[in-house]
PDB file of C-alpha atoms in Angstrom:
ATOM      1  CA  MET A   1     -10.029  13.907   8.382  1.00 42.00           C
ATOM      2  CA  LEU A   2      -9.988  13.439   4.835  1.00 49.00           C
ATOM      3  CA  PRO A   3     -13.676  12.901   3.997  1.00 50.00           C
ATOM      4  CA  ILE A   4     -12.577  11.357   0.429  1.00 60.00           C
ATOM      5  CA  TYR A   5     -11.928   8.135   2.466  1.00 68.00           C
ATOM      6  CA  ALA A   6     -14.899   8.328   4.585  1.00 70.00           C
ATOM      7  CA  GLN A   7     -17.030   5.383   3.384  1.00 86.00           C
ATOM      8  CA  VAL A   8     -17.361   3.223   6.622  1.00 92.00           C
ATOM      9  CA  PRO A   9     -17.928   5.560   9.750  1.00 89.00           C
ATOM     10  CA  GLN A  10     -16.320   3.161  12.139  1.00 90.00           C
ATOM     11  CA  CYS A  11     -13.076   2.372  10.052  1.00 94.00           C
ATOM     12  CA  GLU A  12      -9.639   4.196  11.047  1.00 94.00           C
ATOM     13  CA  LEU A  13      -8.545   3.984   7.450  1.00 95.00           C
ATOM     14  CA  CYS A  14     -11.684   5.552   5.997  1.00 94.00           C
ATOM     15  CA  ASN A  15     -11.698   8.486   8.294  1.00 92.00           C
ATOM     16  CA  THR A  16      -8.089   9.412   8.639  1.00 93.00           C
ATOM     17  CA  THR A  17      -4.759   9.328   6.510  1.00 94.00           C
ATOM     18  CA  GLY A  18      -3.571   6.588   8.714  1.00 94.00           C
ATOM     19  CA  GLY A  19      -0.122   8.238   9.190  1.00 94.00           C
ATOM     20  CA  GLU A  20       2.346  10.859   7.686  1.00 95.00           C
ATOM     21  CA  LEU A  21       1.214  11.252   4.178  1.00 97.00           C
ATOM     22  CA  VAL A  22       4.153  10.872   1.618  1.00 97.00           C
ATOM     23  CA  TRP A  23       2.403  10.235  -1.811  1.00 97.00           C
ATOM     24  CA  ARG A  24      -1.133   9.449  -2.883  1.00 96.00           C
ATOM     25  CA  ASN A  25      -2.821   9.192  -6.368  1.00 95.00           C
ATOM     26  CA  ALA A  26      -6.521   8.523  -7.115  1.00 94.00           C
ATOM     27  CA  ASP A  27      -6.469   4.866  -5.800  1.00 96.00           C
ATOM     28  CA  LEU A  28      -4.036   4.710  -2.833  1.00 97.00           C
ATOM     29  CA  ARG A  29      -1.722   6.634  -0.596  1.00 97.00           C
ATOM     30  CA  VAL A  30       1.619   5.863   1.065  1.00 98.00           C
ATOM     31  CA  ILE A  31       2.021   6.771   4.669  1.00 98.00           C
ATOM     32  CA  MET A  32       4.962   6.598   7.203  1.00 97.00           C
ATOM     33  CA  VAL A  33       3.952   4.620  10.519  1.00 95.00           C
ATOM     34  CA  ASN A  34       6.289   6.569  12.703  1.00 88.00           C
ATOM     35  CA  ASP A  35       6.561   3.435  15.131  1.00 91.00           C
ATOM     36  CA  PRO A  36       9.480   4.239  17.409  1.00 90.00           C
ATOM     37  CA  HIS A  37      10.806   0.663  17.463  1.00 92.00           C
ATOM     38  CA  PHE A  38      10.622   0.328  13.717  1.00 94.00           C
ATOM     39  CA  VAL A  39      11.564   3.736  12.155  1.00 94.00           C
ATOM     40  CA  GLY A  40      11.015   3.640   8.262  1.00 96.00           C
ATOM     41  CA  PHE A  41       7.872   1.340   8.620  1.00 97.00           C
ATOM     42  CA  VAL A  42       5.880   2.341   5.563  1.00 98.00           C
ATOM     43  CA  ARG A  43       2.206   1.539   4.956  1.00 98.00           C
ATOM     44  CA  VAL A  44       0.219   1.445   1.392  1.00 98.00           C
ATOM     45  CA  VAL A  45      -3.294   2.116   1.730  1.00 98.00           C
ATOM     46  CA  TRP A  46      -6.131   1.314  -0.879  1.00 97.00           C
ATOM     47  CA  HIS A  47      -8.523   4.284  -0.585  1.00 96.00           C
ATOM     48  CA  GLU A  48     -11.754   2.248  -0.998  1.00 95.00           C
ATOM     49  CA  HIS A  49     -13.053   0.261   1.883  1.00 96.00           C
ATOM     50  CA  VAL A  50     -12.280  -3.267   0.283  1.00 96.00           C
ATOM     51  CA  ALA A  51     -11.083  -6.182   2.740  1.00 97.00           C
ATOM     52  CA  GLU A  52      -8.883  -8.483   0.355  1.00 98.00           C
ATOM     53  CA  MET A  53      -6.682  -8.139  -2.627  1.00 98.00           C
ATOM     54  CA  THR A  54      -8.965 -10.496  -4.413  1.00 98.00           C
ATOM     55  CA  ASN A  55     -11.759  -7.483  -4.165  1.00 98.00           C
ATOM     56  CA  LEU A  56      -9.368  -5.730  -6.801  1.00 98.00           C
ATOM     57  CA  THR A  57      -9.123  -6.556 -10.194  1.00 97.00           C
ATOM     58  CA  PRO A  58      -5.862  -8.202 -11.477  1.00 96.00           C
ATOM     59  CA  ALA A  59      -4.774  -4.575 -12.977  1.00 96.00           C
ATOM     60  CA  GLN A  60      -5.570  -2.910  -9.617  1.00 97.00           C
ATOM     61  CA  ARG A  61      -3.717  -5.645  -7.736  1.00 97.00           C
ATOM     62  CA  HIS A  62      -0.672  -5.061 -10.024  1.00 95.00           C
ATOM     63  CA  MET A  63      -0.734  -1.398  -9.789  1.00 97.00           C
ATOM     64  CA  LEU A  64      -0.901  -1.444  -5.741  1.00 98.00           C
ATOM     65  CA  LEU A  65       1.981  -4.063  -5.844  1.00 98.00           C
ATOM     66  CA  ASP A  66       4.128  -1.969  -8.234  1.00 97.00           C
ATOM     67  CA  VAL A  67       3.781   0.697  -5.694  1.00 98.00           C
ATOM     68  CA  VAL A  68       4.548  -1.790  -2.688  1.00 98.00           C
ATOM     69  CA  PHE A  69       7.826  -2.947  -4.835  1.00 98.00           C
ATOM     70  CA  THR A  70       8.845   0.617  -5.677  1.00 98.00           C
ATOM     71  CA  VAL A  71       8.723   1.370  -1.614  1.00 98.00           C
ATOM     72  CA  GLU A  72      10.796  -1.983  -1.182  1.00 98.00           C
ATOM     73  CA  GLN A  73      13.230  -0.936  -3.672  1.00 98.00           C
ATOM     74  CA  VAL A  74      13.744   2.710  -2.173  1.00 98.00           C
ATOM     75  CA  MET A  75      13.888   1.484   1.251  1.00 98.00           C
ATOM     76  CA  ARG A  76      16.572  -1.300   0.261  1.00 98.00           C
ATOM     77  CA  ASP A  77      18.527   1.485  -1.335  1.00 98.00           C
ATOM     78  CA  VAL A  78      18.579   4.060   1.260  1.00 97.00           C
ATOM     79  CA  LEU A  79      18.444   1.880   4.302  1.00 97.00           C
ATOM     80  CA  SER A  80      20.178  -1.660   3.353  1.00 97.00           C
ATOM     81  CA  PRO A  81      18.093  -3.388   5.838  1.00 98.00           C
ATOM     82  CA  THR A  82      18.819  -6.926   6.947  1.00 98.00           C
ATOM     83  CA  LYS A  83      15.438  -7.933   5.621  1.00 98.00           C
ATOM     84  CA  ILE A  84      12.035  -6.168   4.077  1.00 98.00           C
ATOM     85  CA  ASN A  85       8.718  -7.631   5.695  1.00 98.00           C
ATOM     86  CA  LEU A  86       5.729  -7.477   3.519  1.00 98.00           C
ATOM     87  CA  ALA A  87       2.088  -8.080   4.856  1.00 98.00           C
ATOM     88  CA  SER A  88      -1.523  -7.683   4.375  1.00 98.00           C
ATOM     89  CA  LEU A  89      -3.260  -8.752   7.454  1.00 98.00           C
ATOM     90  CA  GLY A  90      -6.339  -6.480   8.404  1.00 97.00           C
ATOM     91  CA  ASN A  91      -7.778  -8.583  11.133  1.00 97.00           C
ATOM     92  CA  MET A  92      -8.407  -5.615  13.100  1.00 96.00           C
ATOM     93  CA  THR A  93      -8.838  -3.171  10.429  1.00 96.00           C
ATOM     94  CA  PRO A  94     -10.065  -4.864   7.271  1.00 97.00           C
ATOM     95  CA  HIS A  95      -9.756  -1.997   4.792  1.00 97.00           C
ATOM     96  CA  LEU A  96      -7.014  -3.024   2.221  1.00 98.00           C
ATOM     97  CA  HIS A  97      -3.515  -1.889   3.491  1.00 98.00           C
ATOM     98  CA  TRP A  98       0.340  -3.376   3.017  1.00 98.00           C
ATOM     99  CA  HIS A  99       2.784  -2.963   5.724  1.00 98.00           C
ATOM    100  CA  VAL A 100       6.512  -2.672   4.209  1.00 98.00           C
ATOM    101  CA  ILE A 101       8.972  -2.720   7.165  1.00 98.00           C
ATOM    102  CA  PRO A 102      12.909  -2.479   7.073  1.00 98.00           C
ATOM    103  CA  ARG A 103      14.171  -4.843   9.519  1.00 97.00           C
ATOM    104  CA  PHE A 104      17.502  -5.051  11.125  1.00 96.00           C
ATOM    105  CA  ALA A 105      19.526  -7.689  12.845  1.00 95.00           C
ATOM    106  CA  THR A 106      20.084  -5.380  15.561  1.00 93.00           C
ATOM    107  CA  ASP A 107      16.381  -4.239  16.052  1.00 93.00           C
ATOM    108  CA  VAL A 108      14.397  -4.839  19.204  1.00 92.00           C
ATOM    109  CA  ASN A 109      12.737  -7.935  17.667  1.00 92.00           C
ATOM    110  CA  PHE A 110      14.714  -9.454  14.915  1.00 94.00           C
ATOM    111  CA  PRO A 111      14.363 -12.071  13.701  1.00 95.00           C
ATOM    112  CA  ASN A 112      10.478 -12.393  15.092  1.00 94.00           C
ATOM    113  CA  PRO A 113       7.746 -10.642  13.027  1.00 95.00           C
ATOM    114  CA  VAL A 114       7.022  -7.016  14.495  1.00 95.00           C
ATOM    115  CA  TRP A 115       3.795  -8.317  15.801  1.00 92.00           C
ATOM    116  CA  ALA A 116       5.431 -10.817  18.090  1.00 86.00           C
ATOM    117  CA  LEU A 117       6.761  -7.921  20.252  1.00 84.00           C
ATOM    118  CA  THR A 118       6.569  -8.494  23.940  1.00 82.00           C
ATOM    119  CA  GLN A 119       5.816  -5.858  26.349  1.00 81.00           C
ATOM    120  CA  THR A 120       9.109  -6.372  27.929  1.00 82.00           C
ATOM    121  CA  GLN A 121      10.683  -5.653  24.422  1.00 80.00           C
ATOM    122  CA  ALA A 122       8.171  -2.971  23.727  1.00 81.00           C
ATOM    123  CA  ALA A 123       9.278  -0.864  26.843  1.00 81.00           C
ATOM    124  CA  GLN A 124      13.137  -0.986  25.656  1.00 78.00           C
ATOM    125  CA  THR A 125      14.345   2.139  24.362  1.00 71.00           C
ATOM    126  CA  ALA A 126      14.305   2.001  20.562  1.00 64.00           C
ATOM    127  CA  GLN A 127      17.713   1.086  19.108  1.00 66.00           C
ATOM    128  CA  PRO A 128      18.693   3.410  16.388  1.00 79.00           C
ATOM    129  CA  CYS A 129      18.624   1.268  13.298  1.00 93.00           C
ATOM    130  CA  VAL A 130      17.519   4.109  11.208  1.00 95.00           C
ATOM    131  CA  SER A 131      18.856   7.682  11.932  1.00 94.00           C
ATOM    132  CA  LYS A 132      16.846  10.976  11.546  1.00 94.00           C
ATOM    133  CA  ALA A 133      18.770  11.859   8.458  1.00 96.00           C
ATOM    134  CA  GLN A 134      18.021   8.363   6.930  1.00 96.00           C
ATOM    135  CA  TYR A 135      14.554   8.855   7.943  1.00 96.00           C
ATOM    136  CA  ASP A 136      14.392  12.296   6.001  1.00 97.00           C
ATOM    137  CA  THR A 137      16.485  10.596   2.785  1.00 97.00           C
ATOM    138  CA  LEU A 138      13.991   7.828   2.617  1.00 97.00           C
ATOM    139  CA  VAL A 139      10.828  10.089   2.722  1.00 97.00           C
ATOM    140  CA  ASN A 140      12.453  12.205   0.098  1.00 97.00           C
ATOM    141  CA  ALA A 141      13.484   9.411  -1.981  1.00 97.00           C
ATOM    142  CA  LEU A 142      10.189   7.878  -1.921  1.00 97.00           C
ATOM    143  CA  ARG A 143       8.430  10.989  -3.116  1.00 97.00           C
ATOM    144  CA  ILE A 144      10.859  10.995  -6.013  1.00 97.00           C
ATOM    145  CA  ALA A 145      10.554   7.560  -7.117  1.00 97.00           C
ATOM    146  CA  LEU A 146       6.678   7.439  -6.564  1.00 96.00           C
ATOM    147  CA  TRP A 147       6.206  10.754  -8.706  1.00 91.00           C
ATOM    148  CA  ALA A 148       8.662   9.428 -11.428  1.00 81.00           C
TER     149      ALA A 148
ATOM    150  CA  MET B   1      15.298 -33.712   0.053  1.00 42.00           C
ATOM    151  CA  LEU B   2      14.844 -32.506  -3.389  1.00 49.00           C
ATOM    152  CA  PRO B   3      18.204 -31.458  -4.724  1.00 51.00           C
ATOM    153  CA  ILE B   4      16.700 -29.106  -7.324  1.00 59.00           C
ATOM    154  CA  TYR B   5      16.323 -26.639  -4.602  1.00 67.00           C
ATOM    155  CA  ALA B   6      19.629 -27.253  -3.059  1.00 69.00           C
ATOM    156  CA  GLN B   7      21.306 -23.862  -3.661  1.00 86.00           C
ATOM    157  CA  VAL B   8      22.387 -23.153  -0.144  1.00 92.00           C
ATOM    158  CA  PRO B   9      23.180 -25.868   1.792  1.00 89.00           C
ATOM    159  CA  GLN B  10      22.066 -24.490   5.578  1.00 90.00           C
ATOM    160  CA  CYS B  11      18.577 -23.348   4.167  1.00 94.00           C
ATOM    161  CA  GLU B  12      15.486 -25.351   4.989  1.00 94.00           C
ATOM    162  CA  LEU B  13      13.580 -23.967   1.633  1.00 95.00           C
ATOM    163  CA  CYS B  14      16.597 -25.270  -0.364  1.00 94.00           C
ATOM    164  CA  ASN B  15      16.613 -28.485   0.926  1.00 92.00           C
ATOM    165  CA  THR B  16      13.215 -29.629   1.754  1.00 93.00           C
ATOM    166  CA  THR B  17       9.938 -29.147  -0.082  1.00 93.00           C
ATOM    167  CA  GLY B  18       8.621 -27.184   3.287  1.00 94.00           C
ATOM    168  CA  GLY B  19       5.329 -28.991   3.503  1.00 94.00           C
ATOM    169  CA  GLU B  20       2.837 -31.189   1.683  1.00 95.00           C
ATOM    170  CA  LEU B  21       3.175 -30.293  -1.776  1.00 96.00           C
ATOM    171  CA  VAL B  22       0.157 -29.196  -3.602  1.00 97.00           C
ATOM    172  CA  TRP B  23       1.306 -27.957  -7.023  1.00 97.00           C
ATOM    173  CA  ARG B  24       4.758 -26.682  -8.416  1.00 96.00           C
ATOM    174  CA  ASN B  25       5.947 -25.155 -11.823  1.00 95.00           C
ATOM    175  CA  ALA B  26       9.167 -24.332 -12.865  1.00 94.00           C
ATOM    176  CA  ASP B  27       9.665 -21.257 -10.832  1.00 96.00           C
ATOM    177  CA  LEU B  28       7.679 -22.085  -7.602  1.00 97.00           C
ATOM    178  CA  ARG B  29       5.642 -24.428  -5.447  1.00 97.00           C
ATOM    179  CA  VAL B  30       2.549 -24.263  -3.206  1.00 98.00           C
ATOM    180  CA  ILE B  31       2.326 -26.450   0.144  1.00 98.00           C
ATOM    181  CA  MET B  32       0.168 -26.924   2.801  1.00 97.00           C
ATOM    182  CA  VAL B  33       1.859 -26.051   6.224  1.00 95.00           C
ATOM    183  CA  ASN B  34      -0.291 -28.276   8.391  1.00 88.00           C
ATOM    184  CA  ASP B  35      -0.221 -25.944  11.511  1.00 90.00           C
ATOM    185  CA  PRO B  36      -2.776 -27.446  13.864  1.00 90.00           C
ATOM    186  CA  HIS B  37      -3.731 -23.995  15.060  1.00 92.00           C
ATOM    187  CA  PHE B  38      -4.217 -22.406  11.559  1.00 94.00           C
ATOM    188  CA  VAL B  39      -5.622 -25.194   9.389  1.00 94.00           C
ATOM    189  CA  GLY B  40      -5.569 -24.314   5.661  1.00 96.00           C
ATOM    190  CA  PHE B  41      -2.316 -22.369   5.863  1.00 97.00           C
ATOM    191  CA  VAL B  42      -0.582 -22.420   2.697  1.00 98.00           C
ATOM    192  CA  ARG B  43       2.741 -21.226   1.506  1.00 98.00           C
ATOM    193  CA  VAL B  44       3.966 -20.103  -2.008  1.00 98.00           C
ATOM    194  CA  VAL B  45       7.720 -20.833  -2.284  1.00 98.00           C
ATOM    195  CA  TRP B  46       9.953 -19.413  -4.863  1.00 97.00           C
ATOM    196  CA  HIS B  47      12.448 -22.248  -5.733  1.00 96.00           C
ATOM    197  CA  GLU B  48      15.498 -20.284  -6.416  1.00 95.00           C
ATOM    198  CA  HIS B  49      17.436 -18.784  -3.228  1.00 96.00           C
ATOM    199  CA  VAL B  50      16.675 -14.981  -3.200  1.00 96.00           C
ATOM    200  CA  ALA B  51      15.563 -12.988  -0.376  1.00 97.00           C
ATOM    201  CA  GLU B  52      13.244 -10.384  -1.666  1.00 98.00           C
ATOM    202  CA  MET B  53      10.484  -9.610  -4.008  1.00 98.00           C
ATOM    203  CA  THR B  54      12.692  -6.827  -5.788  1.00 98.00           C
ATOM    204  CA  ASN B  55      15.243  -9.698  -6.363  1.00 98.00           C
ATOM    205  CA  LEU B  56      12.852 -10.903  -9.071  1.00 98.00           C
ATOM    206  CA  THR B  57      11.997  -9.286 -12.221  1.00 97.00           C
ATOM    207  CA  PRO B  58       8.429  -7.653 -12.621  1.00 96.00           C
ATOM    208  CA  ALA B  59       7.278 -10.418 -14.661  1.00 96.00           C
ATOM    209  CA  GLN B  60       8.296 -13.059 -12.071  1.00 97.00           C
ATOM    210  CA  ARG B  61       6.768 -10.991  -9.286  1.00 97.00           C
ATOM    211  CA  HIS B  62       3.531 -10.509 -11.024  1.00 95.00           C
ATOM    212  CA  MET B  63       3.571 -14.560 -11.818  1.00 97.00           C
ATOM    213  CA  LEU B  64       4.192 -15.307  -8.303  1.00 98.00           C
ATOM    214  CA  LEU B  65       1.629 -13.208  -6.844  1.00 98.00           C
ATOM    215  CA  ASP B  66      -0.896 -14.422  -9.444  1.00 97.00           C
ATOM    216  CA  VAL B  67      -0.269 -17.599  -7.719  1.00 98.00           C
ATOM    217  CA  VAL B  68      -0.785 -16.114  -4.475  1.00 98.00           C
ATOM    218  CA  PHE B  69      -4.285 -14.580  -5.516  1.00 98.00           C
ATOM    219  CA  THR B  70      -5.582 -17.795  -6.960  1.00 98.00           C
ATOM    220  CA  VAL B  71      -4.800 -19.655  -3.628  1.00 98.00           C
ATOM    221  CA  GLU B  72      -6.493 -16.417  -1.763  1.00 98.00           C
ATOM    222  CA  GLN B  73      -9.394 -16.870  -4.044  1.00 98.00           C
ATOM    223  CA  VAL B  74     -10.002 -20.568  -3.612  1.00 98.00           C
ATOM    224  CA  MET B  75      -9.177 -20.491  -0.012  1.00 98.00           C
ATOM    225  CA  ARG B  76     -11.970 -17.701   0.219  1.00 98.00           C
ATOM    226  CA  ASP B  77     -14.485 -19.596  -1.965  1.00 98.00           C
ATOM    227  CA  VAL B  78     -13.678 -23.233  -0.114  1.00 97.00           C
ATOM    228  CA  LEU B  79     -13.580 -21.867   3.509  1.00 97.00           C
ATOM    229  CA  SER B  80     -15.158 -18.665   3.730  1.00 97.00           C
ATOM    230  CA  PRO B  81     -12.730 -17.191   6.290  1.00 98.00           C
ATOM    231  CA  THR B  82     -13.176 -14.047   8.374  1.00 98.00           C
ATOM    232  CA  LYS B  83      -9.893 -12.484   6.744  1.00 98.00           C
ATOM    233  CA  ILE B  84      -6.889 -13.467   4.650  1.00 98.00           C
ATOM    234  CA  ASN B  85      -3.535 -12.959   6.093  1.00 98.00           C
ATOM    235  CA  LEU B  86      -0.620 -12.534   3.313  1.00 98.00           C
ATOM    236  CA  ALA B  87       2.924 -12.146   4.269  1.00 98.00           C
ATOM    237  CA  SER B  88       6.539 -12.440   3.032  1.00 98.00           C
ATOM    238  CA  LEU B  89       8.752 -11.931   5.914  1.00 98.00           C
ATOM    239  CA  GLY B  90      11.599 -14.500   5.890  1.00 97.00           C
ATOM    240  CA  ASN B  91      13.781 -12.966   8.925  1.00 97.00           C
ATOM    241  CA  MET B  92      14.681 -16.544   9.983  1.00 96.00           C
ATOM    242  CA  THR B  93      14.499 -18.031   6.617  1.00 96.00           C
ATOM    243  CA  PRO B  94      15.695 -15.641   3.819  1.00 97.00           C
ATOM    244  CA  HIS B  95      14.406 -17.447   0.782  1.00 97.00           C
ATOM    245  CA  LEU B  96      11.455 -16.058  -0.683  1.00 98.00           C
ATOM    246  CA  HIS B  97       8.222 -17.412   0.593  1.00 98.00           C
ATOM    247  CA  TRP B  98       4.554 -16.331   0.866  1.00 98.00           C
ATOM    248  CA  HIS B  99       2.212 -17.075   3.649  1.00 98.00           C
ATOM    249  CA  VAL B 100      -1.444 -17.479   2.658  1.00 98.00           C
ATOM    250  CA  ILE B 101      -3.484 -17.876   6.019  1.00 98.00           C
ATOM    251  CA  PRO B 102      -7.097 -18.213   6.328  1.00 98.00           C
ATOM    252  CA  ARG B 103      -8.330 -16.346   9.802  1.00 97.00           C
ATOM    253  CA  PHE B 104     -11.355 -17.085  11.349  1.00 96.00           C
ATOM    254  CA  ALA B 105     -13.077 -14.782  14.335  1.00 95.00           C
ATOM    255  CA  THR B 106     -13.174 -18.205  16.461  1.00 93.00           C
ATOM    256  CA  ASP B 107      -9.383 -19.221  15.762  1.00 93.00           C
ATOM    257  CA  VAL B 108      -6.986 -19.064  18.742  1.00 92.00           C
ATOM    258  CA  ASN B 109      -5.355 -16.082  18.145  1.00 92.00           C
ATOM    259  CA  PHE B 110      -7.721 -13.698  16.154  1.00 94.00           C
ATOM    260  CA  PRO B 111      -7.522 -10.775  15.513  1.00 95.00           C
ATOM    261  CA  ASN B 112      -3.889 -10.849  16.379  1.00 94.00           C
ATOM    262  CA  PRO B 113      -1.297 -12.164  13.622  1.00 95.00           C
ATOM    263  CA  VAL B 114      -0.427 -15.730  13.656  1.00 95.00           C
ATOM    264  CA  TRP B 115       3.082 -14.884  14.856  1.00 92.00           C
ATOM    265  CA  ALA B 116       1.867 -13.260  18.058  1.00 85.00           C
ATOM    266  CA  LEU B 117       0.588 -16.527  19.479  1.00 84.00           C
ATOM    267  CA  THR B 118       1.462 -16.638  22.927  1.00 82.00           C
ATOM    268  CA  GLN B 119       2.744 -20.236  24.660  1.00 81.00           C
ATOM    269  CA  THR B 120      -0.528 -20.333  26.619  1.00 82.00           C
ATOM    270  CA  GLN B 121      -2.680 -19.775  23.489  1.00 81.00           C
ATOM    271  CA  ALA B 122      -0.496 -22.278  21.558  1.00 81.00           C
ATOM    272  CA  ALA B 123      -1.352 -24.875  24.230  1.00 81.00           C
ATOM    273  CA  GLN B 124      -4.792 -24.726  23.750  1.00 79.00           C
ATOM    274  CA  THR B 125      -6.625 -27.449  21.921  1.00 71.00           C
ATOM    275  CA  ALA B 126      -6.913 -26.252  18.181  1.00 64.00           C
ATOM    276  CA  GLN B 127     -10.356 -25.002  17.700  1.00 66.00           C
ATOM    277  CA  PRO B 128     -11.982 -26.820  14.539  1.00 78.00           C
ATOM    278  CA  CYS B 129     -12.388 -23.773  12.297  1.00 93.00           C
ATOM    279  CA  VAL B 130     -11.594 -25.874   9.232  1.00 95.00           C
ATOM    280  CA  SER B 131     -13.079 -29.619   9.023  1.00 94.00           C
ATOM    281  CA  LYS B 132     -10.945 -32.417   7.647  1.00 94.00           C
ATOM    282  CA  ALA B 133     -13.726 -32.527   4.765  1.00 96.00           C
ATOM    283  CA  GLN B 134     -12.933 -28.769   4.284  1.00 96.00           C
ATOM    284  CA  TYR B 135      -9.344 -29.176   4.034  1.00 96.00           C
ATOM    285  CA  ASP B 136      -9.503 -31.800   1.479  1.00 97.00           C
ATOM    286  CA  THR B 137     -11.888 -29.929  -0.396  1.00 97.00           C
ATOM    287  CA  LEU B 138      -9.303 -26.935  -0.383  1.00 97.00           C
ATOM    288  CA  VAL B 139      -6.421 -29.099  -1.555  1.00 97.00           C
ATOM    289  CA  ASN B 140      -8.371 -30.466  -4.450  1.00 97.00           C
ATOM    290  CA  ALA B 141      -9.767 -27.205  -5.478  1.00 97.00           C
ATOM    291  CA  LEU B 142      -6.426 -25.502  -5.447  1.00 97.00           C
ATOM    292  CA  ARG B 143      -4.843 -28.159  -7.538  1.00 97.00           C
ATOM    293  CA  ILE B 144      -7.646 -27.735 -10.113  1.00 97.00           C
ATOM    294  CA  ALA B 145      -7.427 -23.827  -9.739  1.00 97.00           C
ATOM    295  CA  LEU B 146      -3.636 -23.815 -10.212  1.00 96.00           C
ATOM    296  CA  TRP B 147      -3.630 -26.507 -13.162  1.00 91.00           C
ATOM    297  CA  ALA B 148      -6.143 -24.330 -14.908  1.00 81.00           C
TER     298      ALA B 148
END
């Protein structure tokens, strides 16, 4: 529980960090999602409870997206994924957050979006597209790049 | 066939406009996808065949996203959707493009992402979340806002 986020009582991203905290500033935080099928999945979460990018000022949008692109660049440098997937959806949790997902030709659902994972696919043992050592390197490299 | 895009022979977005052209400038185009289940679905397509946002310069990224957010704002103004979904995936077509999707609590797959649509859902008659008149208003309003 991080009361600083607690603007809307029933909102998960107002009441929890949402994952393993990598970095934060006054406006947003970067977290590791720890999805076993998509290791290295990062979210960038705006602290304030707003639904859409156009609820932010242009300067806030650019700042948020510059963080998203720093994450993307570090992810590419460390993991060399087949593709980066970026998305801001929020249909279930309308609290602004960006998904930054490293995708690999060998992952459980490539080339489909991670959200199209079937139960059969989800039940498969996760393929080791990202090793524990790569994961640790990613988290450290994100912290270094974001503090820079 | 628009040869200006034709950099990679087998790439759909290098060889076709990709949908109904709404607006273009020297670097990108805005198209209507015309998905019967998600009427009003817009894509913003970078002309050059690059895969990732971090292949662009920061100024190019900001320009591209400013167009995405203009589309989002017009979509909100005209359609008042429940939520806007934004995504840059490109696993199947690694040619940079953004999905801007108006979502409605009554659409065929809400609150799931559009990519998680099952065959059973897809076979349903599309719900009239967006009328023909609203669609025409959207396209006109997009052209006005993007030319501004």
